[in-house]
Amino acid sequence: MTEKNRLKELVHHICYKCGGKNELGATKLNKILWFADSLAYKQTGKSITGSRYKKLQHGPVPFEINSVLKELENEGKILVYKHEYFGLPKKTFLLLEHPLDEIFSRDELEFVDLLTAEICGGHTAKSISELSHDIVWEAASMGEEIPLSAVLATDEAILNEEDIAWANAVVSRIQAEGTAK
């Protein structure tokens, strides 16, 4: 299964879990996908969808999201409609056909369902967008790819004396090699 198909099936699943309540707009959908993939990558070394993400104004967005949404709409699985929400344009997704969910493990779906419930029910588009504007997002230029591996640099490590001694030894060795040349 290609990454695009995994992304498409996960978008369909998220629309099933959160669509129809007028809570699932484009910003929340993109953040559910980002947090699902980035947190899974951080824990397992592998994202759920395999998607690549780019930095946009409201946070990370999968490169393939627009084509995936268009395919789901053309297949009659979701309805995408645009409307005004508090004076701003909003794209909302409604479920038309239930997803099969056969390509994901039970653990993956449970994880995505928890994220979906938290983001759809506990955040506004603005609050979840702000939460995604972390050090990883800040490091990229607008429109640039945000490598998932960058999320590994977000945890603060606790250094002990052994770690510091090792680092000092490496620095000393590099400095000695540099002066020997």
Short mmCIF file of N, CA and C in Angstrom, two decimals:
data_model
loop_
_atom_site.label_atom_id
_atom_site.label_comp_id
_atom_site.label_asym_id
_atom_site.label_seq_id
_atom_site.Cartn_x
_atom_site.Cartn_y
_atom_site.Cartn_z
N MET A 1 0.85 -1.18 0.00
CA MET A 1 0.00 0.00 0.00
C MET A 1 0.90 1.24 0.00
N THR A 2 0.59 2.18 -0.87
CA THR A 2 1.41 3.39 -0.96
C THR A 2 1.11 4.34 0.20
N GLU A 3 2.06 5.28 0.42
CA GLU A 3 1.84 6.26 1.49
C GLU A 3 0.59 7.09 1.22
N LYS A 4 0.37 7.43 -0.05
CA LYS A 4 -0.81 8.23 -0.37
C LYS A 4 -2.08 7.48 -0.02
N ASN A 5 -2.12 6.17 -0.29
CA ASN A 5 -3.30 5.38 0.06
C ASN A 5 -3.49 5.29 1.57
N ARG A 6 -2.39 5.16 2.31
CA ARG A 6 -2.50 5.13 3.77
C ARG A 6 -3.02 6.48 4.29
N LEU A 7 -2.52 7.56 3.72
CA LEU A 7 -3.00 8.89 4.10
C LEU A 7 -4.49 9.02 3.79
N LYS A 8 -4.88 8.60 2.60
CA LYS A 8 -6.28 8.69 2.19
C LYS A 8 -7.18 7.89 3.13
N GLU A 9 -6.78 6.68 3.45
CA GLU A 9 -7.59 5.85 4.34
C GLU A 9 -7.66 6.43 5.76
N LEU A 10 -6.57 7.04 6.21
CA LEU A 10 -6.59 7.63 7.55
C LEU A 10 -7.45 8.89 7.57
N VAL A 11 -7.40 9.69 6.52
CA VAL A 11 -8.27 10.87 6.43
C VAL A 11 -9.73 10.41 6.47
N HIS A 12 -10.04 9.36 5.72
CA HIS A 12 -11.41 8.83 5.71
C HIS A 12 -11.82 8.38 7.12
N HIS A 13 -10.93 7.70 7.81
CA HIS A 13 -11.21 7.25 9.18
C HIS A 13 -11.43 8.44 10.12
N ILE A 14 -10.62 9.47 10.02
CA ILE A 14 -10.75 10.65 10.88
C ILE A 14 -12.07 11.35 10.60
N CYS A 15 -12.46 11.44 9.34
CA CYS A 15 -13.77 12.02 9.01
C CYS A 15 -14.90 11.21 9.64
N TYR A 16 -14.73 9.89 9.71
CA TYR A 16 -15.71 9.03 10.35
C TYR A 16 -15.79 9.32 11.85
N LYS A 17 -14.64 9.52 12.48
CA LYS A 17 -14.61 9.73 13.92
C LYS A 17 -15.04 11.14 14.33
N CYS A 18 -14.80 12.13 13.49
CA CYS A 18 -15.04 13.51 13.91
C CYS A 18 -15.94 14.29 12.96
N GLY A 19 -16.12 13.81 11.75
CA GLY A 19 -16.93 14.54 10.79
C GLY A 19 -18.40 14.53 11.18
N GLY A 20 -19.12 15.50 10.68
CA GLY A 20 -20.54 15.56 10.95
C GLY A 20 -20.90 16.34 12.18
N LYS A 21 -19.92 16.68 12.99
CA LYS A 21 -20.17 17.46 14.19
C LYS A 21 -19.77 18.91 13.98
N ASN A 22 -19.42 19.26 12.74
CA ASN A 22 -18.93 20.59 12.38
C ASN A 22 -17.68 20.96 13.18
N GLU A 23 -16.99 19.95 13.70
CA GLU A 23 -15.77 20.20 14.48
C GLU A 23 -14.53 19.91 13.65
N LEU A 24 -14.68 19.24 12.54
CA LEU A 24 -13.52 18.83 11.75
C LEU A 24 -13.36 19.73 10.54
N GLY A 25 -12.49 20.71 10.69
CA GLY A 25 -12.10 21.55 9.57
C GLY A 25 -10.71 21.16 9.12
N ALA A 26 -10.22 21.86 8.12
CA ALA A 26 -8.92 21.55 7.53
C ALA A 26 -7.78 21.64 8.54
N THR A 27 -7.80 22.67 9.37
CA THR A 27 -6.71 22.83 10.34
C THR A 27 -6.66 21.66 11.31
N LYS A 28 -7.80 21.29 11.87
CA LYS A 28 -7.83 20.17 12.82
C LYS A 28 -7.45 18.85 12.14
N LEU A 29 -7.93 18.64 10.93
CA LEU A 29 -7.58 17.41 10.20
C LEU A 29 -6.08 17.33 10.00
N ASN A 30 -5.48 18.41 9.53
CA ASN A 30 -4.03 18.41 9.29
C ASN A 30 -3.24 18.20 10.57
N LYS A 31 -3.72 18.74 11.69
CA LYS A 31 -3.00 18.57 12.95
C LYS A 31 -3.16 17.17 13.50
N ILE A 32 -4.32 16.56 13.33
CA ILE A 32 -4.49 15.16 13.75
C ILE A 32 -3.49 14.29 12.99
N LEU A 33 -3.39 14.51 11.69
CA LEU A 33 -2.46 13.74 10.87
C LEU A 33 -1.02 13.98 11.30
N TRP A 34 -0.66 15.26 11.52
CA TRP A 34 0.71 15.59 11.92
C TRP A 34 1.07 14.95 13.26
N PHE A 35 0.20 15.13 14.25
CA PHE A 35 0.51 14.58 15.57
C PHE A 35 0.50 13.05 15.55
N ALA A 36 -0.41 12.45 14.79
CA ALA A 36 -0.42 10.98 14.70
C ALA A 36 0.89 10.48 14.10
N ASP A 37 1.29 11.07 12.99
CA ASP A 37 2.52 10.62 12.34
C ASP A 37 3.77 10.96 13.14
N SER A 38 3.84 12.18 13.65
CA SER A 38 5.07 12.59 14.35
C SER A 38 5.23 11.88 15.69
N LEU A 39 4.15 11.71 16.42
CA LEU A 39 4.25 11.01 17.71
C LEU A 39 4.52 9.52 17.51
N ALA A 40 3.90 8.93 16.49
CA ALA A 40 4.17 7.52 16.19
C ALA A 40 5.64 7.37 15.79
N TYR A 41 6.14 8.29 14.99
CA TYR A 41 7.54 8.24 14.57
C TYR A 41 8.47 8.35 15.77
N LYS A 42 8.12 9.23 16.67
CA LYS A 42 8.93 9.44 17.87
C LYS A 42 8.98 8.17 18.73
N GLN A 43 7.88 7.46 18.80
CA GLN A 43 7.80 6.26 19.64
C GLN A 43 8.33 5.00 18.96
N THR A 44 8.08 4.88 17.65
CA THR A 44 8.39 3.62 16.98
C THR A 44 9.41 3.72 15.85
N GLY A 45 9.75 4.95 15.45
CA GLY A 45 10.66 5.14 14.32
C GLY A 45 9.96 5.03 12.98
N LYS A 46 8.62 4.96 13.01
CA LYS A 46 7.83 4.82 11.78
C LYS A 46 6.53 5.61 11.92
N SER A 47 6.19 6.39 10.91
CA SER A 47 4.91 7.12 10.96
C SER A 47 3.78 6.18 10.57
N ILE A 48 2.57 6.61 10.81
CA ILE A 48 1.41 5.79 10.48
C ILE A 48 1.13 5.83 8.98
N THR A 49 1.19 7.04 8.39
CA THR A 49 0.85 7.16 6.97
C THR A 49 2.06 7.12 6.05
N GLY A 50 3.25 7.47 6.57
CA GLY A 50 4.42 7.58 5.71
C GLY A 50 4.45 8.88 4.93
N SER A 51 3.55 9.79 5.25
CA SER A 51 3.44 11.06 4.51
C SER A 51 4.59 12.01 4.81
N ARG A 52 4.83 12.89 3.86
CA ARG A 52 5.76 13.99 4.03
C ARG A 52 4.94 15.23 4.36
N TYR A 53 5.50 16.10 5.19
CA TYR A 53 4.79 17.30 5.64
C TYR A 53 5.56 18.55 5.25
N LYS A 54 4.80 19.63 5.02
CA LYS A 54 5.42 20.92 4.73
C LYS A 54 4.92 21.95 5.73
N LYS A 55 5.73 22.98 5.92
CA LYS A 55 5.38 24.07 6.83
C LYS A 55 4.46 25.04 6.10
N LEU A 56 3.29 25.25 6.67
CA LEU A 56 2.37 26.28 6.20
C LEU A 56 2.01 27.17 7.38
N GLN A 57 1.29 28.22 7.10
CA GLN A 57 0.99 29.23 8.11
C GLN A 57 0.36 28.66 9.38
N HIS A 58 -0.55 27.73 9.24
CA HIS A 58 -1.27 27.21 10.41
C HIS A 58 -0.68 25.90 10.93
N GLY A 59 0.55 25.56 10.51
CA GLY A 59 1.21 24.37 11.02
C GLY A 59 1.54 23.38 9.91
N PRO A 60 2.06 22.21 10.28
CA PRO A 60 2.44 21.19 9.31
C PRO A 60 1.23 20.62 8.56
N VAL A 61 1.42 20.38 7.26
CA VAL A 61 0.36 19.88 6.40
C VAL A 61 0.95 18.80 5.48
N PRO A 62 0.26 17.67 5.30
CA PRO A 62 0.77 16.66 4.37
C PRO A 62 0.81 17.22 2.94
N PHE A 63 1.87 16.93 2.21
CA PHE A 63 1.99 17.38 0.83
C PHE A 63 0.81 16.93 -0.02
N GLU A 64 0.31 15.73 0.22
CA GLU A 64 -0.71 15.11 -0.64
C GLU A 64 -2.15 15.37 -0.19
N ILE A 65 -2.36 16.22 0.80
CA ILE A 65 -3.70 16.34 1.40
C ILE A 65 -4.77 16.78 0.41
N ASN A 66 -4.48 17.74 -0.45
CA ASN A 66 -5.52 18.22 -1.37
C ASN A 66 -5.94 17.15 -2.36
N SER A 67 -4.99 16.40 -2.90
CA SER A 67 -5.36 15.35 -3.85
C SER A 67 -6.10 14.20 -3.16
N VAL A 68 -5.73 13.91 -1.93
CA VAL A 68 -6.41 12.88 -1.15
C VAL A 68 -7.86 13.28 -0.88
N LEU A 69 -8.08 14.51 -0.48
CA LEU A 69 -9.44 14.99 -0.21
C LEU A 69 -10.28 14.96 -1.48
N LYS A 70 -9.69 15.36 -2.59
CA LYS A 70 -10.41 15.36 -3.87
C LYS A 70 -10.79 13.92 -4.26
N GLU A 71 -9.87 12.98 -4.08
CA GLU A 71 -10.17 11.57 -4.40
C GLU A 71 -11.31 11.04 -3.52
N LEU A 72 -11.24 11.31 -2.23
CA LEU A 72 -12.30 10.84 -1.32
C LEU A 72 -13.65 11.45 -1.71
N GLU A 73 -13.63 12.71 -2.09
CA GLU A 73 -14.88 13.37 -2.50
C GLU A 73 -15.39 12.79 -3.82
N ASN A 74 -14.50 12.61 -4.79
CA ASN A 74 -14.89 12.04 -6.09
C ASN A 74 -15.41 10.61 -5.96
N GLU A 75 -14.91 9.87 -4.97
CA GLU A 75 -15.36 8.50 -4.73
C GLU A 75 -16.65 8.45 -3.91
N GLY A 76 -17.16 9.61 -3.50
CA GLY A 76 -18.40 9.67 -2.74
C GLY A 76 -18.26 9.22 -1.29
N LYS A 77 -17.04 9.29 -0.76
CA LYS A 77 -16.81 8.85 0.62
C LYS A 77 -16.95 9.97 1.63
N ILE A 78 -16.63 11.20 1.21
CA ILE A 78 -16.79 12.37 2.08
C ILE A 78 -17.35 13.53 1.26
N LEU A 79 -17.85 14.50 1.97
CA LEU A 79 -18.29 15.74 1.35
C LEU A 79 -17.41 16.85 1.91
N VAL A 80 -16.83 17.63 1.02
CA VAL A 80 -16.01 18.77 1.42
C VAL A 80 -16.80 20.01 1.08
N TYR A 81 -17.09 20.81 2.09
CA TYR A 81 -17.78 22.06 1.77
C TYR A 81 -17.10 23.23 2.45
N LYS A 82 -17.15 24.34 1.75
CA LYS A 82 -16.52 25.57 2.23
C LYS A 82 -17.62 26.53 2.66
N HIS A 83 -17.38 27.16 3.80
CA HIS A 83 -18.35 28.11 4.32
C HIS A 83 -17.62 29.14 5.16
N GLU A 84 -18.34 30.15 5.58
CA GLU A 84 -17.74 31.19 6.42
C GLU A 84 -17.95 30.83 7.89
N TYR A 85 -16.91 31.00 8.68
CA TYR A 85 -16.96 30.67 10.10
C TYR A 85 -16.30 31.82 10.86
N PHE A 86 -17.09 32.57 11.61
CA PHE A 86 -16.61 33.75 12.30
C PHE A 86 -15.87 34.71 11.37
N GLY A 87 -16.43 34.87 10.17
CA GLY A 87 -15.87 35.80 9.21
C GLY A 87 -14.68 35.28 8.42
N LEU A 88 -14.29 34.03 8.65
CA LEU A 88 -13.15 33.45 7.94
C LEU A 88 -13.61 32.23 7.14
N PRO A 89 -12.92 31.93 6.03
CA PRO A 89 -13.30 30.73 5.27
C PRO A 89 -12.93 29.46 6.03
N LYS A 90 -13.82 28.49 5.98
CA LYS A 90 -13.56 27.21 6.65
C LYS A 90 -13.95 26.09 5.70
N LYS A 91 -13.11 25.07 5.66
CA LYS A 91 -13.39 23.86 4.89
C LYS A 91 -13.75 22.79 5.90
N THR A 92 -14.92 22.18 5.75
CA THR A 92 -15.40 21.17 6.69
C THR A 92 -15.63 19.86 5.93
N PHE A 93 -15.44 18.75 6.64
CA PHE A 93 -15.53 17.43 6.03
C PHE A 93 -16.63 16.62 6.69
N LEU A 94 -17.49 16.06 5.87
CA LEU A 94 -18.57 15.21 6.36
C LEU A 94 -18.45 13.82 5.76
N LEU A 95 -18.74 12.84 6.55
CA LEU A 95 -18.65 11.44 6.13
C LEU A 95 -19.89 11.05 5.32
N LEU A 96 -19.68 10.39 4.20
CA LEU A 96 -20.79 9.88 3.38
C LEU A 96 -20.80 8.35 3.35
N GLU A 97 -19.62 7.75 3.52
CA GLU A 97 -19.49 6.29 3.49
C GLU A 97 -18.51 5.86 4.57
N HIS A 98 -18.86 4.82 5.30
CA HIS A 98 -17.98 4.34 6.38
C HIS A 98 -16.67 3.78 5.82
N PRO A 99 -15.57 4.03 6.54
CA PRO A 99 -14.28 3.49 6.10
C PRO A 99 -14.16 2.01 6.43
N LEU A 100 -13.25 1.35 5.73
CA LEU A 100 -13.01 -0.07 5.99
C LEU A 100 -12.00 -0.28 7.11
N ASP A 101 -11.01 0.60 7.22
CA ASP A 101 -10.00 0.55 8.29
C ASP A 101 -9.19 -0.75 8.32
N GLU A 102 -9.15 -1.48 7.23
CA GLU A 102 -8.47 -2.78 7.22
C GLU A 102 -6.95 -2.68 7.17
N ILE A 103 -6.43 -1.55 6.76
CA ILE A 103 -4.98 -1.45 6.57
C ILE A 103 -4.22 -1.01 7.82
N PHE A 104 -4.95 -0.61 8.85
CA PHE A 104 -4.30 -0.14 10.08
C PHE A 104 -4.43 -1.17 11.20
N SER A 105 -3.44 -1.19 12.06
CA SER A 105 -3.52 -2.08 13.22
C SER A 105 -4.51 -1.49 14.23
N ARG A 106 -4.95 -2.33 15.13
CA ARG A 106 -5.85 -1.88 16.19
C ARG A 106 -5.18 -0.79 17.02
N ASP A 107 -3.89 -0.95 17.32
CA ASP A 107 -3.15 0.06 18.10
C ASP A 107 -3.09 1.39 17.36
N GLU A 108 -2.84 1.34 16.05
CA GLU A 108 -2.79 2.59 15.28
C GLU A 108 -4.13 3.31 15.32
N LEU A 109 -5.21 2.57 15.12
CA LEU A 109 -6.54 3.19 15.13
C LEU A 109 -6.91 3.73 16.50
N GLU A 110 -6.59 3.00 17.55
CA GLU A 110 -6.89 3.49 18.90
C GLU A 110 -6.12 4.77 19.19
N PHE A 111 -4.86 4.83 18.77
CA PHE A 111 -4.04 6.02 18.95
C PHE A 111 -4.62 7.21 18.19
N VAL A 112 -4.97 7.00 16.93
CA VAL A 112 -5.55 8.07 16.12
C VAL A 112 -6.90 8.50 16.68
N ASP A 113 -7.69 7.55 17.17
CA ASP A 113 -8.99 7.89 17.75
C ASP A 113 -8.84 8.77 19.00
N LEU A 114 -7.85 8.46 19.83
CA LEU A 114 -7.59 9.30 21.01
C LEU A 114 -7.20 10.72 20.60
N LEU A 115 -6.30 10.82 19.64
CA LEU A 115 -5.88 12.14 19.15
C LEU A 115 -7.07 12.90 18.54
N THR A 116 -7.85 12.20 17.75
CA THR A 116 -9.00 12.82 17.09
C THR A 116 -9.99 13.36 18.12
N ALA A 117 -10.30 12.56 19.12
CA ALA A 117 -11.23 13.00 20.17
C ALA A 117 -10.68 14.21 20.91
N GLU A 118 -9.40 14.18 21.24
CA GLU A 118 -8.78 15.30 21.96
C GLU A 118 -8.76 16.57 21.12
N ILE A 119 -8.37 16.45 19.87
CA ILE A 119 -8.24 17.63 19.02
C ILE A 119 -9.60 18.16 18.60
N CYS A 120 -10.52 17.29 18.20
CA CYS A 120 -11.85 17.74 17.78
C CYS A 120 -12.66 18.29 18.95
N GLY A 121 -12.57 17.61 20.09
CA GLY A 121 -13.38 18.02 21.23
C GLY A 121 -12.72 18.99 22.18
N GLY A 122 -11.39 19.03 22.20
CA GLY A 122 -10.70 19.84 23.20
C GLY A 122 -9.95 21.04 22.69
N HIS A 123 -10.01 21.28 21.38
CA HIS A 123 -9.25 22.39 20.82
C HIS A 123 -10.06 23.15 19.79
N THR A 124 -9.73 24.41 19.65
CA THR A 124 -10.19 25.17 18.50
C THR A 124 -9.13 25.01 17.42
N ALA A 125 -9.45 25.42 16.21
CA ALA A 125 -8.45 25.37 15.14
C ALA A 125 -7.25 26.23 15.52
N LYS A 126 -7.51 27.35 16.15
CA LYS A 126 -6.41 28.25 16.54
C LYS A 126 -5.53 27.62 17.62
N SER A 127 -6.13 27.02 18.63
CA SER A 127 -5.33 26.47 19.73
C SER A 127 -4.49 25.27 19.28
N ILE A 128 -5.03 24.43 18.40
CA ILE A 128 -4.24 23.27 17.94
C ILE A 128 -3.18 23.72 16.95
N SER A 129 -3.49 24.76 16.18
CA SER A 129 -2.49 25.31 15.27
C SER A 129 -1.31 25.86 16.05
N GLU A 130 -1.60 26.61 17.11
CA GLU A 130 -0.54 27.18 17.94
C GLU A 130 0.30 26.08 18.59
N LEU A 131 -0.34 25.00 19.00
CA LEU A 131 0.37 23.89 19.62
C LEU A 131 1.35 23.23 18.64
N SER A 132 0.99 23.24 17.36
CA SER A 132 1.87 22.64 16.36
C SER A 132 3.03 23.55 15.96
N HIS A 133 3.00 24.79 16.40
CA HIS A 133 4.07 25.73 16.09
C HIS A 133 5.18 25.59 17.12
N ASP A 134 5.84 24.44 17.07
CA ASP A 134 6.91 24.14 18.02
C ASP A 134 8.27 24.38 17.38
N ILE A 135 9.31 23.92 18.02
CA ILE A 135 10.67 24.13 17.53
C ILE A 135 10.89 23.49 16.16
N VAL A 136 10.25 22.37 15.90
CA VAL A 136 10.39 21.70 14.61
C VAL A 136 9.77 22.56 13.51
N TRP A 137 8.58 23.07 13.73
CA TRP A 137 7.89 23.93 12.77
C TRP A 137 8.68 25.22 12.57
N GLU A 138 9.17 25.80 13.66
CA GLU A 138 9.92 27.06 13.59
C GLU A 138 11.19 26.91 12.77
N ALA A 139 11.83 25.75 12.78
CA ALA A 139 13.11 25.56 12.11
C ALA A 139 12.98 25.51 10.59
N ALA A 140 11.79 25.24 10.07
CA ALA A 140 11.59 25.14 8.62
C ALA A 140 11.17 26.49 8.05
N SER A 141 11.45 26.68 6.78
CA SER A 141 10.98 27.86 6.05
C SER A 141 9.58 27.57 5.54
N MET A 142 8.80 28.62 5.28
CA MET A 142 7.44 28.45 4.80
C MET A 142 7.44 27.65 3.49
N GLY A 143 6.64 26.60 3.43
CA GLY A 143 6.54 25.74 2.27
C GLY A 143 7.57 24.64 2.21
N GLU A 144 8.55 24.68 3.09
CA GLU A 144 9.62 23.69 3.11
C GLU A 144 9.16 22.40 3.79
N GLU A 145 9.75 21.28 3.36
CA GLU A 145 9.44 20.00 4.01
C GLU A 145 9.95 19.99 5.44
N ILE A 146 9.15 19.44 6.33
CA ILE A 146 9.53 19.23 7.73
C ILE A 146 9.80 17.74 7.89
N PRO A 147 11.06 17.34 7.97
CA PRO A 147 11.33 15.90 8.11
C PRO A 147 10.84 15.37 9.45
N LEU A 148 10.15 14.24 9.43
CA LEU A 148 9.65 13.66 10.68
C LEU A 148 10.79 13.37 11.65
N SER A 149 11.95 13.07 11.13
CA SER A 149 13.08 12.78 12.02
C SER A 149 13.43 13.97 12.91
N ALA A 150 13.02 15.17 12.51
CA ALA A 150 13.30 16.36 13.32
C ALA A 150 12.60 16.30 14.68
N VAL A 151 11.52 15.54 14.79
CA VAL A 151 10.81 15.46 16.08
C VAL A 151 11.66 14.76 17.14
N LEU A 152 12.65 14.01 16.69
CA LEU A 152 13.52 13.33 17.66
C LEU A 152 14.39 14.32 18.42
N ALA A 153 14.56 15.50 17.88
CA ALA A 153 15.41 16.52 18.52
C ALA A 153 14.64 17.37 19.52
N THR A 154 13.38 17.08 19.72
CA THR A 154 12.57 17.93 20.60
C THR A 154 12.61 17.52 22.06
N ASP A 155 13.05 16.31 22.35
CA ASP A 155 13.13 15.88 23.74
C ASP A 155 14.42 16.37 24.38
N GLU A 156 14.28 16.90 25.56
CA GLU A 156 15.47 17.30 26.29
C GLU A 156 16.08 16.06 26.94
N ALA A 157 17.35 15.91 26.72
CA ALA A 157 18.04 14.77 27.32
C ALA A 157 18.59 15.16 28.69
N ILE A 158 18.58 14.22 29.57
CA ILE A 158 19.17 14.44 30.88
C ILE A 158 20.58 13.88 30.81
N LEU A 159 21.56 14.76 30.94
CA LEU A 159 22.96 14.34 30.86
C LEU A 159 23.48 14.00 32.24
N ASN A 160 24.15 12.87 32.31
CA ASN A 160 24.80 12.51 33.57
C ASN A 160 26.31 12.73 33.41
N GLU A 161 27.05 12.50 34.47
CA GLU A 161 28.49 12.74 34.44
C GLU A 161 29.19 11.86 33.40
N GLU A 162 28.71 10.65 33.21
CA GLU A 162 29.30 9.74 32.23
C GLU A 162 29.13 10.29 30.81
N ASP A 163 27.92 10.83 30.51
CA ASP A 163 27.67 11.43 29.19
C ASP A 163 28.60 12.62 28.94
N ILE A 164 28.74 13.47 29.95
CA ILE A 164 29.58 14.65 29.82
C ILE A 164 31.05 14.25 29.63
N ALA A 165 31.52 13.26 30.37
CA ALA A 165 32.90 12.79 30.24
C ALA A 165 33.13 12.23 28.84
N TRP A 166 32.18 11.46 28.31
CA TRP A 166 32.30 10.92 26.96
C TRP A 166 32.39 12.05 25.94
N ALA A 167 31.50 13.07 26.05
CA ALA A 167 31.50 14.19 25.11
C ALA A 167 32.82 14.97 25.19
N ASN A 168 33.30 15.18 26.39
CA ASN A 168 34.58 15.89 26.54
C ASN A 168 35.73 15.09 25.91
N ALA A 169 35.71 13.78 26.05
CA ALA A 169 36.75 12.93 25.46
C ALA A 169 36.71 13.01 23.94
N VAL A 170 35.51 13.02 23.36
CA VAL A 170 35.35 13.12 21.91
C VAL A 170 35.87 14.47 21.42
N VAL A 171 35.51 15.55 22.11
CA VAL A 171 35.98 16.88 21.74
C VAL A 171 37.50 16.95 21.84
N SER A 172 38.06 16.42 22.88
CA SER A 172 39.53 16.43 23.06
C SER A 172 40.21 15.66 21.92
N ARG A 173 39.64 14.50 21.56
CA ARG A 173 40.21 13.70 20.48
C ARG A 173 40.15 14.45 19.15
N ILE A 174 39.04 15.10 18.88
CA ILE A 174 38.89 15.86 17.63
C ILE A 174 39.88 17.03 17.61
N GLN A 175 40.01 17.71 18.74
CA GLN A 175 40.95 18.82 18.81
C GLN A 175 42.39 18.33 18.61
N ALA A 176 42.73 17.20 19.21
CA ALA A 176 44.08 16.65 19.07
C ALA A 176 44.36 16.24 17.63
N GLU A 177 43.36 15.65 16.97
CA GLU A 177 43.53 15.28 15.56
C GLU A 177 43.69 16.50 14.68
N GLY A 178 42.98 17.58 15.03
CA GLY A 178 43.06 18.82 14.26
C GLY A 178 44.43 19.48 14.36
N THR A 179 45.03 19.46 15.55
CA THR A 179 46.34 20.09 15.71
C THR A 179 47.46 19.20 15.18
N ALA A 180 47.20 17.91 15.04
CA ALA A 180 48.21 16.98 14.53
C ALA A 180 48.37 17.14 13.01
N LYS A 181 47.39 17.68 12.35
CA LYS A 181 47.43 17.81 10.88
C LYS A 181 48.17 19.02 10.50
#
